[in-house]
Amino acid sequence: MELIYVIEDDDNIRDLIKIALEGFGYEVSAFEMAEDALRHIESDQPALAVFDLMLPGMDGLTAIRRIRKNESLKDIPILILTAKDREFDKVAGLDGGADDYMTKPFGVMELAARIRSLLRRSTRDQAESNELNQYCLNLNKKTREVHCDGMKVELTLKEFELLQYLMENHNKVVTRDELLNHIWGYDYDGETRTLDMHIRTLRQKLGENGGSCIKTVRGVGYRFIKTEE
């Protein structure tokens, strides 16, 4: 069950939203003040937050900006629900970090529809951020699975990490020292045969199409590029 934060100082409106969203199958934590919500939001990690702007104490826009500056919270979808209906206020709210803006009076059906839309978008963005798609290769960082031309490729942890780093830096020359420091986690001043052996095995496992994307830059390192380049 997805957790929704509701920050609204009007008791009647707060209760209305809470009851309505619970009726749509969401878990709801409701707060009168932004400070109370901010004390719990990092540990709760709600799926979405609904903010009024005019709140006692810290105003809603200030709270939203604080959330967007927090690395662990910055991707939480935020919907502003407020009586402020001027274009200036809407622009300020959206530029301040909100993903959507609704004005009062409002209908609970529309509110629920907007929440569903934001949650769908958030889920899609998260899925896309977990995947790297380059040419014939698909790498999923969350499941640690790799597919080449639609076929699953079994890789060791180090092979997976090597491929991920090269794909994330596609078209860039990555030095051997950079790869050793990033994958093995230490400054390496000896031979690079360990790295070269892993690259050779990785190429073999990826087959002709996938393996040929990993190019050797003589005397420097490797580059992940299109096969035809």
mmCIF file of C-alpha atoms in Angstrom:
data_model
loop_
_atom_site.group_PDB
_atom_site.id
_atom_site.type_symbol
_atom_site.label_atom_id
_atom_site.label_comp_id
_atom_site.label_asym_id
_atom_site.label_seq_id
_atom_site.Cartn_x
_atom_site.Cartn_y
_atom_site.Cartn_z
ATOM 1 C CA MET A 1 0.000 0.000 0.000
ATOM 2 C CA GLU A 2 1.484 3.339 -1.083
ATOM 3 C CA LEU A 3 1.960 5.998 1.586
ATOM 4 C CA ILE A 4 0.742 9.520 0.815
ATOM 5 C CA TYR A 5 1.715 12.533 2.941
ATOM 6 C CA VAL A 6 -0.913 15.262 3.277
ATOM 7 C CA ILE A 7 0.189 18.602 4.740
ATOM 8 C CA GLU A 8 -2.854 20.843 5.266
ATOM 9 C CA ASP A 9 -3.683 23.149 8.179
ATOM 10 C CA ASP A 10 -7.472 23.179 7.675
ATOM 11 C CA ASP A 11 -8.842 20.315 9.800
ATOM 12 C CA ASN A 12 -11.900 19.717 7.618
ATOM 13 C CA ILE A 13 -9.974 19.673 4.332
ATOM 14 C CA ARG A 14 -7.223 17.518 5.819
ATOM 15 C CA ASP A 15 -9.754 14.964 7.080
ATOM 16 C CA LEU A 16 -11.609 15.009 3.752
ATOM 17 C CA ILE A 17 -8.441 14.281 1.773
ATOM 18 C CA LYS A 18 -7.346 11.587 4.203
ATOM 19 C CA ILE A 19 -10.679 9.753 4.129
ATOM 20 C CA ALA A 20 -10.971 10.078 0.335
ATOM 21 C CA LEU A 21 -7.464 8.787 -0.385
ATOM 22 C CA GLU A 22 -7.845 5.919 2.074
ATOM 23 C CA GLY A 23 -11.010 5.034 0.192
ATOM 24 C CA PHE A 24 -8.903 4.806 -2.979
ATOM 25 C CA GLY A 25 -6.585 2.328 -1.282
ATOM 26 C CA TYR A 26 -3.751 4.554 -0.117
ATOM 27 C CA GLU A 27 -2.181 4.772 3.323
ATOM 28 C CA VAL A 28 -2.271 8.407 4.459
ATOM 29 C CA SER A 29 -0.234 10.334 7.028
ATOM 30 C CA ALA A 30 -1.735 13.794 7.589
ATOM 31 C CA PHE A 31 0.020 16.779 9.164
ATOM 32 C CA GLU A 32 -1.071 20.280 10.130
ATOM 33 C CA MET A 33 2.420 21.773 9.969
ATOM 34 C CA ALA A 34 5.270 21.313 7.503
ATOM 35 C CA GLU A 35 7.798 20.977 10.332
ATOM 36 C CA ASP A 36 6.024 17.853 11.609
ATOM 37 C CA ALA A 37 6.034 16.289 8.152
ATOM 38 C CA LEU A 38 9.724 17.045 7.619
ATOM 39 C CA ARG A 39 10.613 15.332 10.893
ATOM 40 C CA HIS A 40 9.236 12.030 9.616
ATOM 41 C CA ILE A 41 9.475 12.137 5.838
ATOM 42 C CA GLU A 42 13.041 10.861 5.500
ATOM 43 C CA SER A 43 12.349 7.721 7.538
ATOM 44 C CA ASP A 44 8.882 7.145 6.035
ATOM 45 C CA GLN A 45 9.836 7.785 2.386
ATOM 46 C CA PRO A 46 6.243 8.388 1.185
ATOM 47 C CA ALA A 47 5.317 7.637 -2.412
ATOM 48 C CA LEU A 48 3.914 11.172 -2.828
ATOM 49 C CA ALA A 49 3.235 14.346 -0.829
ATOM 50 C CA VAL A 50 0.295 16.766 -1.093
ATOM 51 C CA PHE A 51 1.222 20.241 0.202
ATOM 52 C CA ASP A 52 -0.846 23.296 1.026
ATOM 53 C CA LEU A 53 1.163 26.502 0.621
ATOM 54 C CA MET A 54 -0.295 28.675 3.380
ATOM 55 C CA LEU A 55 0.663 26.835 6.558
ATOM 56 C CA PRO A 56 1.368 27.941 10.130
ATOM 57 C CA GLY A 57 5.093 28.138 10.775
ATOM 58 C CA MET A 58 7.084 27.063 7.743
ATOM 59 C CA ASP A 59 5.177 27.686 4.498
ATOM 60 C CA GLY A 60 4.655 24.907 2.005
ATOM 61 C CA LEU A 61 6.975 26.251 -0.691
ATOM 62 C CA THR A 62 9.895 26.501 1.748
ATOM 63 C CA ALA A 63 9.267 22.908 2.847
ATOM 64 C CA ILE A 64 9.160 21.722 -0.777
ATOM 65 C CA ARG A 65 12.478 23.402 -1.524
ATOM 66 C CA ARG A 66 14.039 21.686 1.477
ATOM 67 C CA ILE A 67 12.791 18.329 0.256
ATOM 68 C CA ARG A 68 14.240 18.903 -3.205
ATOM 69 C CA LYS A 69 17.659 19.684 -1.697
ATOM 70 C CA ASN A 70 17.714 16.367 0.177
ATOM 71 C CA GLU A 71 19.312 13.622 -1.942
ATOM 72 C CA SER A 72 17.166 10.863 -0.400
ATOM 73 C CA LEU A 73 13.906 12.819 -0.874
ATOM 74 C CA LYS A 74 14.382 14.806 -4.077
ATOM 75 C CA ASP A 75 12.526 12.325 -6.311
ATOM 76 C CA ILE A 76 9.313 12.169 -4.235
ATOM 77 C CA PRO A 77 6.414 13.484 -6.372
ATOM 78 C CA ILE A 78 4.838 16.607 -4.855
ATOM 79 C CA LEU A 79 1.399 18.038 -5.598
ATOM 80 C CA ILE A 80 0.475 21.511 -4.364
ATOM 81 C CA LEU A 81 -3.152 21.942 -3.295
ATOM 82 C CA THR A 82 -3.867 25.542 -2.367
ATOM 83 C CA ALA A 83 -6.277 28.464 -2.557
ATOM 84 C CA LYS A 84 -3.620 30.531 -4.312
ATOM 85 C CA ASP A 85 -4.876 30.599 -7.890
ATOM 86 C CA ARG A 86 -2.836 33.377 -9.494
ATOM 87 C CA GLU A 87 -0.576 32.439 -12.387
ATOM 88 C CA PHE A 88 2.375 33.880 -10.475
ATOM 89 C CA ASP A 89 1.743 31.489 -7.577
ATOM 90 C CA LYS A 90 1.411 28.491 -9.898
ATOM 91 C CA VAL A 91 4.676 29.299 -11.650
ATOM 92 C CA ALA A 92 6.444 29.848 -8.311
ATOM 93 C CA GLY A 93 5.136 26.521 -6.996
ATOM 94 C CA LEU A 94 6.155 24.517 -10.055
ATOM 95 C CA ASP A 95 9.530 26.233 -10.327
ATOM 96 C CA GLY A 96 10.000 25.678 -6.591
ATOM 97 C CA GLY A 97 9.902 21.922 -6.994
ATOM 98 C CA ALA A 98 6.255 20.818 -7.229
ATOM 99 C CA ASP A 99 5.284 18.326 -9.932
ATOM 100 C CA ASP A 100 1.639 19.409 -10.139
ATOM 101 C CA TYR A 101 -0.550 22.268 -8.898
ATOM 102 C CA MET A 102 -4.258 22.220 -7.979
ATOM 103 C CA THR A 103 -6.369 25.051 -6.639
ATOM 104 C CA LYS A 104 -9.213 25.021 -4.097
ATOM 105 C CA PRO A 105 -12.053 24.321 -4.233
ATOM 106 C CA PHE A 106 -11.243 20.905 -5.671
ATOM 107 C CA GLY A 107 -12.887 17.568 -6.388
ATOM 108 C CA VAL A 108 -11.554 14.424 -4.739
ATOM 109 C CA MET A 109 -11.943 12.450 -7.973
ATOM 110 C CA GLU A 110 -9.652 14.858 -9.835
ATOM 111 C CA LEU A 111 -7.212 14.873 -6.915
ATOM 112 C CA ALA A 112 -7.045 11.071 -6.950
ATOM 113 C CA ALA A 113 -6.571 11.054 -10.738
ATOM 114 C CA ARG A 114 -3.691 13.517 -10.526
ATOM 115 C CA ILE A 115 -2.071 11.452 -7.764
ATOM 116 C CA ARG A 116 -2.365 8.294 -9.880
ATOM 117 C CA SER A 117 -0.793 10.108 -12.819
ATOM 118 C CA LEU A 118 2.137 11.351 -10.731
ATOM 119 C CA LEU A 119 2.709 7.908 -9.251
ATOM 120 C CA ARG A 120 2.698 6.290 -12.710
ATOM 121 C CA ARG A 121 5.223 8.838 -13.926
ATOM 122 C CA SER A 122 7.402 8.298 -10.847
ATOM 123 C CA THR A 123 7.367 4.516 -11.274
ATOM 124 C CA ARG A 124 8.272 4.847 -14.949
ATOM 125 C CA ASP A 125 11.132 7.258 -14.187
ATOM 126 C CA GLN A 126 12.521 4.947 -11.520
ATOM 127 C CA ALA A 127 12.405 1.975 -13.883
ATOM 128 C CA GLU A 128 14.189 3.957 -16.587
ATOM 129 C CA SER A 129 16.872 5.148 -14.153
ATOM 130 C CA ASN A 130 17.581 1.538 -13.196
ATOM 131 C CA GLU A 131 18.236 0.521 -16.801
ATOM 132 C CA LEU A 132 21.002 1.222 -19.264
ATOM 133 C CA ASN A 133 20.174 0.585 -22.906
ATOM 134 C CA GLN A 134 23.067 0.935 -25.309
ATOM 135 C CA TYR A 135 22.878 -0.557 -28.797
ATOM 136 C CA CYS A 136 22.213 -4.311 -28.425
ATOM 137 C CA LEU A 137 22.741 -4.353 -24.646
ATOM 138 C CA ASN A 138 20.307 -3.872 -21.776
ATOM 139 C CA LEU A 139 21.680 -3.642 -18.217
ATOM 140 C CA ASN A 140 19.408 -3.478 -15.167
ATOM 141 C CA LYS A 141 21.228 -2.006 -12.167
ATOM 142 C CA LYS A 142 18.567 -3.097 -9.697
ATOM 143 C CA THR A 143 18.274 -6.759 -10.701
ATOM 144 C CA ARG A 144 21.893 -6.993 -11.923
ATOM 145 C CA GLU A 145 20.760 -8.634 -15.131
ATOM 146 C CA VAL A 146 22.260 -8.131 -18.575
ATOM 147 C CA HIS A 147 20.656 -8.990 -21.902
ATOM 148 C CA CYS A 148 22.375 -8.922 -25.277
ATOM 149 C CA ASP A 149 20.142 -9.065 -28.349
ATOM 150 C CA GLY A 150 17.348 -10.127 -25.998
ATOM 151 C CA MET A 151 19.286 -13.061 -24.540
ATOM 152 C CA LYS A 152 20.283 -13.117 -20.863
ATOM 153 C CA VAL A 153 24.036 -13.045 -20.207
ATOM 154 C CA GLU A 154 25.433 -14.476 -16.970
ATOM 155 C CA LEU A 155 28.161 -12.220 -15.557
ATOM 156 C CA THR A 156 30.227 -12.215 -12.389
ATOM 157 C CA LEU A 157 29.925 -9.181 -10.095
ATOM 158 C CA LYS A 158 33.164 -7.616 -11.359
ATOM 159 C CA GLU A 159 32.192 -8.213 -14.992
ATOM 160 C CA PHE A 160 28.810 -6.593 -14.353
ATOM 161 C CA GLU A 161 30.388 -3.579 -12.649
ATOM 162 C CA LEU A 162 32.878 -3.179 -15.492
ATOM 163 C CA LEU A 163 30.147 -3.251 -18.120
ATOM 164 C CA GLN A 164 27.969 -0.842 -16.141
ATOM 165 C CA TYR A 165 30.792 1.683 -15.769
ATOM 166 C CA LEU A 166 31.727 1.486 -19.436
ATOM 167 C CA MET A 167 28.084 1.861 -20.522
ATOM 168 C CA GLU A 168 27.558 4.820 -18.190
ATOM 169 C CA ASN A 169 30.584 6.452 -19.818
ATOM 170 C CA HIS A 170 29.821 5.390 -23.392
ATOM 171 C CA ASN A 171 31.803 7.133 -26.118
ATOM 172 C CA LYS A 172 34.366 8.259 -23.504
ATOM 173 C CA VAL A 173 37.839 6.806 -23.111
ATOM 174 C CA VAL A 174 38.109 5.259 -19.631
ATOM 175 C CA THR A 175 41.664 4.692 -18.418
ATOM 176 C CA ARG A 176 42.820 1.437 -16.868
ATOM 177 C CA ASP A 177 43.636 3.239 -13.612
ATOM 178 C CA GLU A 178 40.125 4.714 -13.494
ATOM 179 C CA LEU A 179 38.546 1.295 -13.974
ATOM 180 C CA LEU A 180 40.797 -0.337 -11.378
ATOM 181 C CA ASN A 181 40.093 2.393 -8.837
ATOM 182 C CA HIS A 182 36.356 2.342 -9.459
ATOM 183 C CA ILE A 183 35.793 -1.430 -9.659
ATOM 184 C CA TRP A 184 38.473 -2.799 -7.356
ATOM 185 C CA GLY A 185 38.532 0.226 -5.072
ATOM 186 C CA TYR A 186 42.245 0.853 -4.709
ATOM 187 C CA ASP A 187 45.129 2.692 -6.325
ATOM 188 C CA TYR A 188 46.785 0.135 -8.571
ATOM 189 C CA ASP A 189 50.418 0.658 -9.524
ATOM 190 C CA GLY A 190 51.256 -2.814 -10.847
ATOM 191 C CA GLU A 191 50.348 -4.755 -13.959
ATOM 192 C CA THR A 192 46.855 -4.453 -15.425
ATOM 193 C CA ARG A 193 46.536 -8.074 -16.455
ATOM 194 C CA THR A 194 43.668 -8.633 -13.989
ATOM 195 C CA LEU A 195 41.608 -5.927 -15.662
ATOM 196 C CA ASP A 196 42.513 -7.052 -19.180
ATOM 197 C CA MET A 197 41.545 -10.634 -18.310
ATOM 198 C CA HIS A 198 38.127 -9.509 -17.038
ATOM 199 C CA ILE A 199 37.570 -7.426 -20.172
ATOM 200 C CA ARG A 200 38.506 -10.367 -22.395
ATOM 201 C CA THR A 201 36.090 -12.675 -20.565
ATOM 202 C CA LEU A 202 33.382 -10.020 -20.640
ATOM 203 C CA ARG A 203 33.736 -9.633 -24.403
ATOM 204 C CA GLN A 204 33.477 -13.381 -24.877
ATOM 205 C CA LYS A 205 30.312 -13.613 -22.800
ATOM 206 C CA LEU A 206 28.676 -10.719 -24.644
ATOM 207 C CA GLY A 207 29.291 -12.379 -27.986
ATOM 208 C CA GLU A 208 30.193 -10.774 -31.287
ATOM 209 C CA ASN A 209 27.659 -7.934 -31.189
ATOM 210 C CA GLY A 210 27.970 -6.985 -27.536
ATOM 211 C CA GLY A 211 31.680 -7.676 -27.115
ATOM 212 C CA SER A 212 32.645 -5.603 -30.130
ATOM 213 C CA CYS A 213 31.209 -2.501 -28.427
ATOM 214 C CA ILE A 214 34.128 -2.561 -25.975
ATOM 215 C CA LYS A 215 37.095 -1.087 -27.817
ATOM 216 C CA THR A 216 40.684 -1.077 -26.618
ATOM 217 C CA VAL A 217 42.427 2.304 -26.688
ATOM 218 C CA ARG A 218 46.049 1.220 -26.905
ATOM 219 C CA GLY A 219 48.188 2.388 -24.001
ATOM 220 C CA VAL A 220 45.253 4.136 -22.304
ATOM 221 C CA GLY A 221 42.225 1.984 -21.530
ATOM 222 C CA TYR A 222 38.838 1.177 -23.049
ATOM 223 C CA ARG A 223 35.896 2.833 -24.713
ATOM 224 C CA PHE A 224 32.295 1.641 -25.126
ATOM 225 C CA ILE A 225 31.042 2.682 -28.582
ATOM 226 C CA LYS A 226 28.736 1.555 -31.346
ATOM 227 C CA THR A 227 29.860 -1.589 -33.143
ATOM 228 C CA GLU A 228 30.188 0.132 -36.478
ATOM 229 C CA GLU A 229 32.450 2.903 -35.176
#
